[in-house]
Short mmCIF file of N, CA and C in Angstrom, two decimals:
data_model
loop_
_atom_site.label_atom_id
_atom_site.label_comp_id
_atom_site.label_asym_id
_atom_site.label_seq_id
_atom_site.Cartn_x
_atom_site.Cartn_y
_atom_site.Cartn_z
N UNK A 1 -22.77 9.10 -17.45
CA UNK A 1 -21.61 8.25 -17.66
C UNK A 1 -21.74 7.02 -16.77
N UNK A 2 -21.23 5.91 -17.19
CA UNK A 2 -21.26 4.64 -16.48
C UNK A 2 -20.59 4.77 -15.11
N UNK A 3 -21.27 4.40 -13.99
CA UNK A 3 -20.68 4.52 -12.66
C UNK A 3 -19.39 3.71 -12.50
N UNK A 4 -19.30 2.56 -13.15
CA UNK A 4 -18.09 1.75 -13.06
C UNK A 4 -16.92 2.47 -13.71
N UNK A 5 -17.17 3.11 -14.83
CA UNK A 5 -16.13 3.88 -15.51
C UNK A 5 -15.70 5.08 -14.67
N UNK A 6 -16.66 5.76 -14.07
CA UNK A 6 -16.32 6.90 -13.20
C UNK A 6 -15.46 6.45 -12.03
N UNK A 7 -15.80 5.32 -11.44
CA UNK A 7 -15.03 4.80 -10.32
C UNK A 7 -13.60 4.47 -10.75
N UNK A 8 -13.46 3.86 -11.92
CA UNK A 8 -12.13 3.52 -12.44
C UNK A 8 -11.33 4.79 -12.70
N UNK A 9 -11.95 5.78 -13.30
CA UNK A 9 -11.26 7.05 -13.56
C UNK A 9 -10.85 7.74 -12.27
N UNK A 10 -11.70 7.66 -11.25
CA UNK A 10 -11.39 8.28 -9.97
C UNK A 10 -10.15 7.65 -9.34
N UNK A 11 -9.85 6.39 -9.65
CA UNK A 11 -8.66 5.72 -9.11
C UNK A 11 -7.45 5.96 -10.01
N UNK A 12 -7.63 5.99 -11.32
CA UNK A 12 -6.52 6.08 -12.26
C UNK A 12 -5.94 7.48 -12.33
N UNK A 13 -6.79 8.50 -12.36
CA UNK A 13 -6.30 9.87 -12.53
C UNK A 13 -5.35 10.28 -11.40
N UNK A 14 -5.69 10.09 -10.10
CA UNK A 14 -4.73 10.46 -9.05
C UNK A 14 -3.45 9.62 -9.12
N UNK A 15 -3.57 8.35 -9.48
CA UNK A 15 -2.37 7.51 -9.59
C UNK A 15 -1.48 8.00 -10.72
N UNK A 16 -2.06 8.40 -11.83
CA UNK A 16 -1.27 8.92 -12.95
C UNK A 16 -0.58 10.22 -12.55
N UNK A 17 -1.29 11.08 -11.84
CA UNK A 17 -0.69 12.34 -11.38
C UNK A 17 0.46 12.06 -10.42
N UNK A 18 0.29 11.10 -9.52
CA UNK A 18 1.35 10.72 -8.59
C UNK A 18 2.55 10.17 -9.35
N UNK A 19 2.32 9.32 -10.32
CA UNK A 19 3.40 8.75 -11.11
C UNK A 19 4.17 9.83 -11.85
N UNK A 20 3.45 10.77 -12.46
CA UNK A 20 4.11 11.87 -13.16
C UNK A 20 4.93 12.71 -12.19
N UNK A 21 4.39 12.97 -11.03
CA UNK A 21 5.13 13.74 -10.02
C UNK A 21 6.36 13.02 -9.55
N UNK A 22 6.26 11.70 -9.38
CA UNK A 22 7.40 10.93 -8.89
C UNK A 22 8.50 10.83 -9.93
N UNK A 23 8.15 10.76 -11.20
CA UNK A 23 9.18 10.64 -12.23
C UNK A 23 9.96 11.94 -12.38
N UNK A 24 9.41 13.03 -11.90
CA UNK A 24 10.11 14.31 -11.97
C UNK A 24 11.12 14.46 -10.83
N UNK A 25 11.02 13.62 -9.81
CA UNK A 25 11.92 13.71 -8.66
C UNK A 25 13.23 13.00 -8.97
N UNK A 26 14.33 13.53 -8.42
CA UNK A 26 15.63 12.93 -8.68
C UNK A 26 16.34 12.50 -7.41
N UNK A 27 15.75 12.68 -6.26
CA UNK A 27 16.37 12.30 -5.00
C UNK A 27 16.60 10.79 -4.97
N UNK A 28 17.73 10.33 -4.44
CA UNK A 28 18.05 8.91 -4.42
C UNK A 28 17.44 8.17 -3.24
N UNK A 29 16.83 8.87 -2.31
CA UNK A 29 16.25 8.19 -1.16
C UNK A 29 14.99 7.45 -1.60
N UNK A 30 14.53 6.43 -0.80
CA UNK A 30 13.33 5.72 -1.19
C UNK A 30 12.11 6.62 -1.20
N UNK A 31 12.11 7.71 -0.41
CA UNK A 31 11.05 8.69 -0.47
C UNK A 31 11.50 9.74 -1.45
N UNK A 32 10.80 9.92 -2.56
CA UNK A 32 11.18 10.89 -3.57
C UNK A 32 10.76 12.27 -3.10
N UNK A 33 11.51 12.83 -2.19
CA UNK A 33 11.14 14.08 -1.58
C UNK A 33 12.35 14.96 -1.41
N UNK A 34 12.15 16.25 -1.39
CA UNK A 34 13.24 17.18 -1.19
C UNK A 34 13.71 17.16 0.26
N UNK A 35 12.89 16.66 1.18
CA UNK A 35 13.29 16.58 2.57
C UNK A 35 13.23 15.13 3.03
N UNK A 36 14.01 14.81 4.03
CA UNK A 36 14.05 13.44 4.54
C UNK A 36 12.76 13.14 5.27
N UNK A 37 12.29 11.87 5.21
CA UNK A 37 11.10 11.52 5.98
C UNK A 37 11.44 11.50 7.45
N UNK A 38 10.43 11.66 8.27
CA UNK A 38 10.62 11.59 9.71
C UNK A 38 11.00 10.16 10.09
N UNK A 39 11.85 9.96 11.09
CA UNK A 39 12.15 8.60 11.52
C UNK A 39 10.88 7.93 12.01
N UNK A 40 10.81 6.64 11.82
CA UNK A 40 9.61 5.90 12.22
C UNK A 40 9.61 5.71 13.71
N UNK A 41 8.70 6.35 14.38
CA UNK A 41 8.50 6.21 15.82
C UNK A 41 7.07 6.61 16.08
N UNK A 42 6.52 6.27 17.25
CA UNK A 42 5.14 6.65 17.49
C UNK A 42 4.92 8.15 17.36
N UNK A 43 5.90 8.98 17.78
CA UNK A 43 5.75 10.41 17.68
C UNK A 43 5.82 10.85 16.21
N UNK A 44 6.76 10.29 15.44
CA UNK A 44 6.93 10.71 14.06
C UNK A 44 5.78 10.25 13.17
N UNK A 45 5.16 9.13 13.50
CA UNK A 45 4.12 8.61 12.62
C UNK A 45 2.88 9.48 12.61
N UNK A 46 2.76 10.42 13.55
CA UNK A 46 1.63 11.33 13.55
C UNK A 46 2.00 12.68 12.95
N UNK A 47 3.24 12.84 12.49
CA UNK A 47 3.69 14.09 11.89
C UNK A 47 3.04 14.26 10.52
N UNK A 48 2.92 15.52 10.06
CA UNK A 48 2.34 15.73 8.73
C UNK A 48 3.23 15.12 7.66
N UNK A 49 2.62 14.83 6.52
CA UNK A 49 3.36 14.23 5.41
C UNK A 49 4.41 15.19 4.89
N UNK A 50 5.54 14.63 4.45
CA UNK A 50 6.57 15.44 3.82
C UNK A 50 6.03 15.96 2.50
N UNK A 51 6.47 17.15 2.11
CA UNK A 51 6.01 17.71 0.85
C UNK A 51 7.20 18.18 0.03
N UNK A 52 7.01 18.25 -1.25
CA UNK A 52 8.02 18.80 -2.14
C UNK A 52 7.87 20.31 -2.15
N UNK A 53 8.82 21.04 -2.75
CA UNK A 53 8.69 22.49 -2.79
C UNK A 53 7.39 22.96 -3.46
N UNK A 54 6.81 22.15 -4.32
CA UNK A 54 5.56 22.53 -4.98
C UNK A 54 4.34 22.25 -4.12
N UNK A 55 4.54 21.61 -2.94
CA UNK A 55 3.44 21.34 -2.04
C UNK A 55 2.80 19.97 -2.23
N UNK A 56 3.29 19.14 -3.17
CA UNK A 56 2.72 17.81 -3.38
C UNK A 56 3.21 16.87 -2.28
N UNK A 57 2.34 15.97 -1.86
CA UNK A 57 2.79 14.94 -0.93
C UNK A 57 3.58 13.91 -1.72
N UNK A 58 4.47 13.21 -1.03
CA UNK A 58 5.35 12.26 -1.70
C UNK A 58 4.99 10.83 -1.31
N UNK A 59 5.61 9.88 -1.96
CA UNK A 59 5.34 8.47 -1.70
C UNK A 59 6.65 7.71 -1.71
N UNK A 60 6.58 6.44 -1.32
CA UNK A 60 7.76 5.58 -1.29
C UNK A 60 7.59 4.44 -2.27
N UNK A 61 8.61 4.22 -3.08
CA UNK A 61 8.59 3.09 -3.99
C UNK A 61 9.06 1.85 -3.23
N UNK A 62 8.34 0.76 -3.40
CA UNK A 62 8.71 -0.50 -2.77
C UNK A 62 8.72 -1.59 -3.83
N UNK A 63 9.27 -2.74 -3.45
CA UNK A 63 9.28 -3.89 -4.35
C UNK A 63 8.68 -5.07 -3.61
N UNK A 64 7.74 -5.72 -4.26
CA UNK A 64 7.13 -6.94 -3.74
C UNK A 64 7.76 -8.11 -4.49
N UNK A 65 7.97 -9.21 -3.79
CA UNK A 65 8.41 -10.43 -4.45
C UNK A 65 7.34 -11.49 -4.20
N UNK A 66 6.75 -11.97 -5.29
CA UNK A 66 5.71 -13.00 -5.24
C UNK A 66 6.17 -14.16 -6.10
N UNK A 67 6.35 -15.31 -5.50
CA UNK A 67 6.79 -16.51 -6.24
C UNK A 67 8.03 -16.23 -7.09
N UNK A 68 8.97 -15.48 -6.54
CA UNK A 68 10.23 -15.19 -7.24
C UNK A 68 10.14 -14.07 -8.27
N UNK A 69 8.98 -13.49 -8.47
CA UNK A 69 8.81 -12.40 -9.43
C UNK A 69 8.72 -11.07 -8.69
N UNK A 70 9.46 -10.08 -9.17
CA UNK A 70 9.45 -8.75 -8.57
C UNK A 70 8.31 -7.93 -9.15
N UNK A 71 7.58 -7.26 -8.27
CA UNK A 71 6.47 -6.39 -8.65
C UNK A 71 6.73 -5.03 -8.02
N UNK A 72 6.69 -3.99 -8.83
CA UNK A 72 6.84 -2.63 -8.31
C UNK A 72 5.54 -2.22 -7.62
N UNK A 73 5.68 -1.42 -6.58
CA UNK A 73 4.51 -0.89 -5.88
C UNK A 73 4.91 0.45 -5.26
N UNK A 74 3.91 1.20 -4.86
CA UNK A 74 4.14 2.50 -4.24
C UNK A 74 3.30 2.60 -2.98
N UNK A 75 3.93 3.05 -1.90
CA UNK A 75 3.18 3.35 -0.68
C UNK A 75 2.79 4.82 -0.72
N UNK A 76 1.60 5.14 -0.23
CA UNK A 76 1.21 6.54 -0.15
C UNK A 76 1.93 7.19 1.03
N UNK A 77 1.76 8.46 1.23
CA UNK A 77 2.49 9.17 2.28
C UNK A 77 1.60 9.45 3.48
N UNK A 78 0.86 8.44 3.90
CA UNK A 78 0.04 8.58 5.10
C UNK A 78 0.86 8.15 6.31
N UNK A 79 0.48 8.57 7.51
CA UNK A 79 1.19 8.11 8.70
C UNK A 79 1.20 6.58 8.82
N UNK A 80 0.10 5.94 8.43
CA UNK A 80 0.02 4.47 8.52
C UNK A 80 1.00 3.83 7.54
N UNK A 81 1.09 4.34 6.32
CA UNK A 81 2.02 3.79 5.33
C UNK A 81 3.47 4.02 5.76
N UNK A 82 3.76 5.18 6.34
CA UNK A 82 5.13 5.44 6.83
C UNK A 82 5.47 4.48 7.97
N UNK A 83 4.52 4.21 8.84
CA UNK A 83 4.75 3.27 9.94
C UNK A 83 4.98 1.86 9.39
N UNK A 84 4.23 1.49 8.35
CA UNK A 84 4.43 0.20 7.69
C UNK A 84 5.82 0.13 7.08
N UNK A 85 6.24 1.19 6.39
CA UNK A 85 7.57 1.23 5.75
C UNK A 85 8.69 1.05 6.76
N UNK A 86 8.47 1.50 7.99
CA UNK A 86 9.49 1.35 9.03
C UNK A 86 9.73 -0.12 9.40
N UNK A 87 8.80 -1.01 9.07
CA UNK A 87 8.94 -2.44 9.37
C UNK A 87 9.67 -3.20 8.26
N UNK A 88 9.90 -2.56 7.12
CA UNK A 88 10.50 -3.25 5.98
C UNK A 88 11.98 -3.50 6.21
N UNK A 89 12.52 -4.58 5.67
CA UNK A 89 11.89 -5.58 4.81
C UNK A 89 11.08 -6.60 5.63
N UNK A 90 10.06 -7.14 5.01
CA UNK A 90 9.20 -8.15 5.62
C UNK A 90 9.00 -9.31 4.65
N UNK A 91 8.97 -10.51 5.17
CA UNK A 91 8.54 -11.68 4.42
C UNK A 91 7.39 -12.28 5.21
N UNK A 92 6.22 -12.38 4.57
CA UNK A 92 5.00 -12.79 5.26
C UNK A 92 4.33 -13.94 4.53
N UNK A 93 3.74 -14.84 5.30
CA UNK A 93 2.92 -15.92 4.73
C UNK A 93 1.54 -15.36 4.43
N UNK A 94 1.03 -15.69 3.25
CA UNK A 94 -0.27 -15.19 2.82
C UNK A 94 -1.36 -16.25 2.95
N UNK A 95 -2.56 -15.79 3.31
CA UNK A 95 -3.74 -16.64 3.34
C UNK A 95 -4.81 -15.97 2.49
N UNK A 96 -5.60 -16.78 1.81
CA UNK A 96 -6.66 -16.23 0.98
C UNK A 96 -7.88 -15.88 1.84
N UNK A 97 -8.52 -14.78 1.50
CA UNK A 97 -9.75 -14.38 2.19
C UNK A 97 -10.78 -14.00 1.14
N UNK A 98 -11.90 -14.69 1.14
CA UNK A 98 -13.04 -14.37 0.27
C UNK A 98 -12.72 -14.40 -1.23
N UNK A 99 -11.72 -15.11 -1.63
CA UNK A 99 -11.32 -15.21 -3.04
C UNK A 99 -11.20 -13.82 -3.69
N UNK A 100 -10.73 -12.85 -2.88
CA UNK A 100 -10.54 -11.49 -3.38
C UNK A 100 -9.25 -10.87 -2.89
N UNK A 101 -8.74 -11.38 -1.78
CA UNK A 101 -7.57 -10.77 -1.17
C UNK A 101 -6.70 -11.81 -0.49
N UNK A 102 -5.44 -11.45 -0.33
CA UNK A 102 -4.51 -12.25 0.46
C UNK A 102 -4.18 -11.42 1.69
N UNK A 103 -4.18 -12.08 2.85
CA UNK A 103 -3.91 -11.39 4.11
C UNK A 103 -2.70 -12.01 4.79
N UNK A 104 -2.06 -11.20 5.64
CA UNK A 104 -0.90 -11.66 6.39
C UNK A 104 -0.84 -10.90 7.70
N UNK A 105 -0.47 -11.59 8.77
CA UNK A 105 -0.30 -10.96 10.07
C UNK A 105 0.98 -10.12 10.07
N UNK A 106 0.88 -8.91 10.64
CA UNK A 106 2.04 -8.03 10.74
C UNK A 106 2.71 -8.20 12.10
N UNK A 107 4.02 -7.90 12.19
CA UNK A 107 4.74 -8.09 13.46
C UNK A 107 4.24 -7.19 14.59
N UNK A 108 3.72 -6.01 14.26
CA UNK A 108 3.20 -5.12 15.29
C UNK A 108 2.10 -4.25 14.69
N UNK A 109 1.29 -3.65 15.57
CA UNK A 109 0.22 -2.77 15.11
C UNK A 109 0.81 -1.51 14.49
N UNK A 110 0.09 -0.96 13.53
CA UNK A 110 0.50 0.28 12.87
C UNK A 110 -0.32 1.44 13.42
N UNK A 111 0.25 2.63 13.36
CA UNK A 111 -0.47 3.84 13.73
C UNK A 111 -1.58 4.09 12.73
N UNK A 112 -2.75 4.43 13.23
CA UNK A 112 -3.85 4.81 12.34
C UNK A 112 -4.25 6.26 12.58
N UNK A 113 -3.34 7.03 13.15
CA UNK A 113 -3.57 8.44 13.43
C UNK A 113 -3.93 9.17 12.14
N UNK A 114 -5.07 9.84 12.16
CA UNK A 114 -5.51 10.61 10.99
C UNK A 114 -6.08 9.78 9.86
N UNK A 115 -6.17 8.47 10.04
CA UNK A 115 -6.69 7.60 8.98
C UNK A 115 -8.21 7.72 8.88
N UNK A 116 -8.75 7.52 7.68
CA UNK A 116 -10.22 7.52 7.56
C UNK A 116 -10.81 6.32 8.30
N UNK A 117 -12.11 6.36 8.50
CA UNK A 117 -12.80 5.29 9.23
C UNK A 117 -12.72 3.95 8.51
N UNK A 118 -12.64 3.99 7.20
CA UNK A 118 -12.59 2.77 6.40
C UNK A 118 -12.24 3.11 4.97
N UNK A 119 -12.25 2.09 4.11
CA UNK A 119 -11.89 2.30 2.71
C UNK A 119 -12.58 1.29 1.82
N UNK A 120 -12.65 1.62 0.54
CA UNK A 120 -13.21 0.77 -0.51
C UNK A 120 -12.05 0.34 -1.40
N UNK A 121 -11.45 -0.83 -1.13
CA UNK A 121 -10.24 -1.23 -1.86
C UNK A 121 -10.52 -1.58 -3.32
N UNK A 122 -9.47 -1.43 -4.12
CA UNK A 122 -9.51 -1.77 -5.54
C UNK A 122 -8.48 -2.87 -5.81
N UNK A 123 -8.60 -3.51 -6.95
CA UNK A 123 -7.62 -4.51 -7.37
C UNK A 123 -6.24 -3.86 -7.38
N UNK A 124 -5.27 -4.53 -6.75
CA UNK A 124 -3.90 -4.03 -6.69
C UNK A 124 -3.58 -3.23 -5.46
N UNK A 125 -4.58 -2.92 -4.64
CA UNK A 125 -4.33 -2.14 -3.43
C UNK A 125 -3.60 -2.95 -2.37
N UNK A 126 -2.76 -2.24 -1.62
CA UNK A 126 -2.14 -2.76 -0.40
C UNK A 126 -2.81 -2.00 0.73
N UNK A 127 -3.26 -2.69 1.75
CA UNK A 127 -4.00 -2.01 2.82
C UNK A 127 -3.66 -2.63 4.17
N UNK A 128 -4.00 -1.89 5.21
CA UNK A 128 -3.85 -2.35 6.59
C UNK A 128 -5.24 -2.51 7.16
N UNK A 129 -5.54 -3.72 7.66
CA UNK A 129 -6.82 -3.95 8.33
C UNK A 129 -6.54 -3.89 9.83
N UNK A 130 -6.81 -2.72 10.41
CA UNK A 130 -6.45 -2.44 11.80
C UNK A 130 -7.08 -3.39 12.82
N UNK A 131 -8.37 -3.76 12.69
CA UNK A 131 -8.95 -4.62 13.73
C UNK A 131 -8.22 -5.95 13.92
N UNK A 132 -7.61 -6.48 12.87
CA UNK A 132 -6.91 -7.77 12.96
C UNK A 132 -5.40 -7.63 12.82
N UNK A 133 -4.89 -6.39 12.72
CA UNK A 133 -3.45 -6.13 12.55
C UNK A 133 -2.89 -6.92 11.37
N UNK A 134 -3.53 -6.77 10.20
CA UNK A 134 -3.12 -7.54 9.03
C UNK A 134 -2.88 -6.66 7.81
N UNK A 135 -1.93 -7.11 7.01
CA UNK A 135 -1.75 -6.56 5.68
C UNK A 135 -2.78 -7.24 4.79
N UNK A 136 -3.49 -6.46 3.99
CA UNK A 136 -4.46 -7.00 3.04
C UNK A 136 -4.03 -6.56 1.65
N UNK A 137 -3.91 -7.52 0.75
CA UNK A 137 -3.49 -7.25 -0.63
C UNK A 137 -4.59 -7.78 -1.55
N UNK A 138 -5.04 -6.95 -2.48
CA UNK A 138 -6.24 -7.27 -3.26
C UNK A 138 -5.94 -7.69 -4.69
N UNK A 139 -6.45 -8.87 -5.06
CA UNK A 139 -6.35 -9.34 -6.44
C UNK A 139 -7.70 -9.31 -7.14
N UNK A 140 -8.76 -9.01 -6.40
CA UNK A 140 -10.10 -8.79 -6.96
C UNK A 140 -10.71 -7.61 -6.21
N UNK A 141 -11.74 -7.04 -6.78
CA UNK A 141 -12.44 -5.94 -6.13
C UNK A 141 -13.13 -6.46 -4.87
N UNK A 142 -13.18 -5.63 -3.85
CA UNK A 142 -13.81 -6.00 -2.58
C UNK A 142 -14.62 -4.80 -2.08
N UNK A 143 -15.59 -5.05 -1.21
CA UNK A 143 -16.44 -3.94 -0.73
C UNK A 143 -15.74 -3.09 0.33
N UNK A 144 -16.35 -1.95 0.60
CA UNK A 144 -15.90 -1.04 1.66
C UNK A 144 -15.77 -1.82 2.97
N UNK A 145 -14.74 -1.51 3.75
CA UNK A 145 -14.56 -2.14 5.05
C UNK A 145 -14.15 -1.10 6.09
N UNK A 146 -14.87 -1.05 7.18
CA UNK A 146 -14.49 -0.20 8.30
C UNK A 146 -13.20 -0.75 8.90
N UNK A 147 -12.27 0.14 9.23
CA UNK A 147 -11.00 -0.28 9.82
C UNK A 147 -9.91 -0.55 8.79
N UNK A 148 -10.24 -0.41 7.50
CA UNK A 148 -9.27 -0.64 6.43
C UNK A 148 -8.63 0.68 6.05
N UNK A 149 -7.29 0.68 5.97
CA UNK A 149 -6.52 1.88 5.60
C UNK A 149 -5.69 1.52 4.38
N UNK A 150 -5.89 2.22 3.28
CA UNK A 150 -5.12 1.96 2.06
C UNK A 150 -3.69 2.46 2.28
N UNK A 151 -2.72 1.59 2.01
CA UNK A 151 -1.30 1.92 2.16
C UNK A 151 -0.65 2.29 0.84
N UNK A 152 -1.10 1.67 -0.24
CA UNK A 152 -0.47 1.90 -1.53
C UNK A 152 -1.09 1.03 -2.59
N UNK A 153 -0.33 0.87 -3.68
CA UNK A 153 -0.88 0.15 -4.83
C UNK A 153 0.24 -0.55 -5.60
N UNK A 154 -0.06 -1.75 -6.10
CA UNK A 154 0.87 -2.52 -6.94
C UNK A 154 0.80 -2.05 -8.38
N UNK A 155 1.92 -2.20 -9.08
CA UNK A 155 1.94 -1.92 -10.51
C UNK A 155 1.11 -2.97 -11.24
N UNK A 156 0.77 -2.67 -12.48
CA UNK A 156 0.01 -3.61 -13.29
C UNK A 156 0.70 -4.97 -13.33
N UNK A 157 -0.09 -6.03 -13.26
CA UNK A 157 0.42 -7.39 -13.30
C UNK A 157 0.61 -8.00 -11.92
N UNK A 158 0.70 -7.18 -10.90
CA UNK A 158 0.92 -7.68 -9.55
C UNK A 158 -0.27 -8.46 -9.01
N UNK A 159 -1.46 -7.99 -9.28
CA UNK A 159 -2.66 -8.64 -8.76
C UNK A 159 -2.81 -10.06 -9.29
N UNK A 160 -2.45 -10.29 -10.56
CA UNK A 160 -2.56 -11.62 -11.14
C UNK A 160 -1.62 -12.60 -10.43
N UNK A 161 -0.40 -12.16 -10.16
CA UNK A 161 0.56 -13.02 -9.45
C UNK A 161 0.13 -13.25 -8.00
N UNK A 162 -0.45 -12.22 -7.40
CA UNK A 162 -0.88 -12.30 -6.01
C UNK A 162 -1.92 -13.39 -5.80
N UNK A 163 -2.79 -13.59 -6.76
CA UNK A 163 -3.90 -14.54 -6.62
C UNK A 163 -3.42 -15.95 -6.29
N UNK A 164 -2.22 -16.33 -6.73
CA UNK A 164 -1.74 -17.69 -6.48
C UNK A 164 -0.56 -17.75 -5.51
N UNK A 165 -0.13 -16.60 -4.98
CA UNK A 165 1.04 -16.56 -4.11
C UNK A 165 0.73 -17.05 -2.70
N UNK A 166 1.73 -17.68 -2.08
CA UNK A 166 1.61 -18.13 -0.70
C UNK A 166 2.50 -17.32 0.24
N UNK A 167 3.41 -16.52 -0.34
CA UNK A 167 4.35 -15.74 0.46
C UNK A 167 4.65 -14.44 -0.28
N UNK A 168 4.87 -13.39 0.50
CA UNK A 168 5.22 -12.08 -0.08
C UNK A 168 6.41 -11.51 0.68
N UNK A 169 7.34 -10.96 -0.07
CA UNK A 169 8.44 -10.21 0.52
C UNK A 169 8.27 -8.77 0.08
N UNK A 170 8.36 -7.86 1.04
CA UNK A 170 8.18 -6.44 0.77
C UNK A 170 9.43 -5.72 1.25
N UNK A 171 10.00 -4.89 0.37
CA UNK A 171 11.21 -4.16 0.72
C UNK A 171 11.22 -2.82 0.00
N UNK A 172 12.06 -1.91 0.49
CA UNK A 172 12.24 -0.63 -0.21
C UNK A 172 12.78 -0.95 -1.60
N UNK A 173 12.34 -0.19 -2.58
CA UNK A 173 12.82 -0.39 -3.95
C UNK A 173 14.30 -0.07 -4.02
N UNK A 174 15.06 -0.90 -4.77
CA UNK A 174 16.50 -0.65 -4.88
C UNK A 174 16.79 0.62 -5.66
#
């Protein structure tokens, strides 16, 4: 089978499973979980991920605003993503990097406790680049980077808007 197709399937299948799991949840909190998330603090950011009664990890729905257009996105349930969510809402100035991503400086460093050494980002990914304390948002495919932690992913259409955006607002989904 084509390696590019396998790579795409490896990204789509878990996202589809997450989406199906999230649509089954009815909790009104931004974290679709049967239990409340831990408060954001250095101690809480190293706590294990919240789980539903079925044992699935949960995620947080967020909304991005790019050039006045709202884009749905989801943060994963990693300690780094939970620490990022504790900073919301944020409005950040974006700069282009390598004609593949937009980057923005974050107000403070995020916890990378338990994070992998690096990641291979995909179009639409939201990530934290720990060495420079920056949010990285991808509108084109980019290579593996040490120090990169994937935080979540934008819904379809977000990457196209991101390519021309100069500012991003990120907030919990209403």
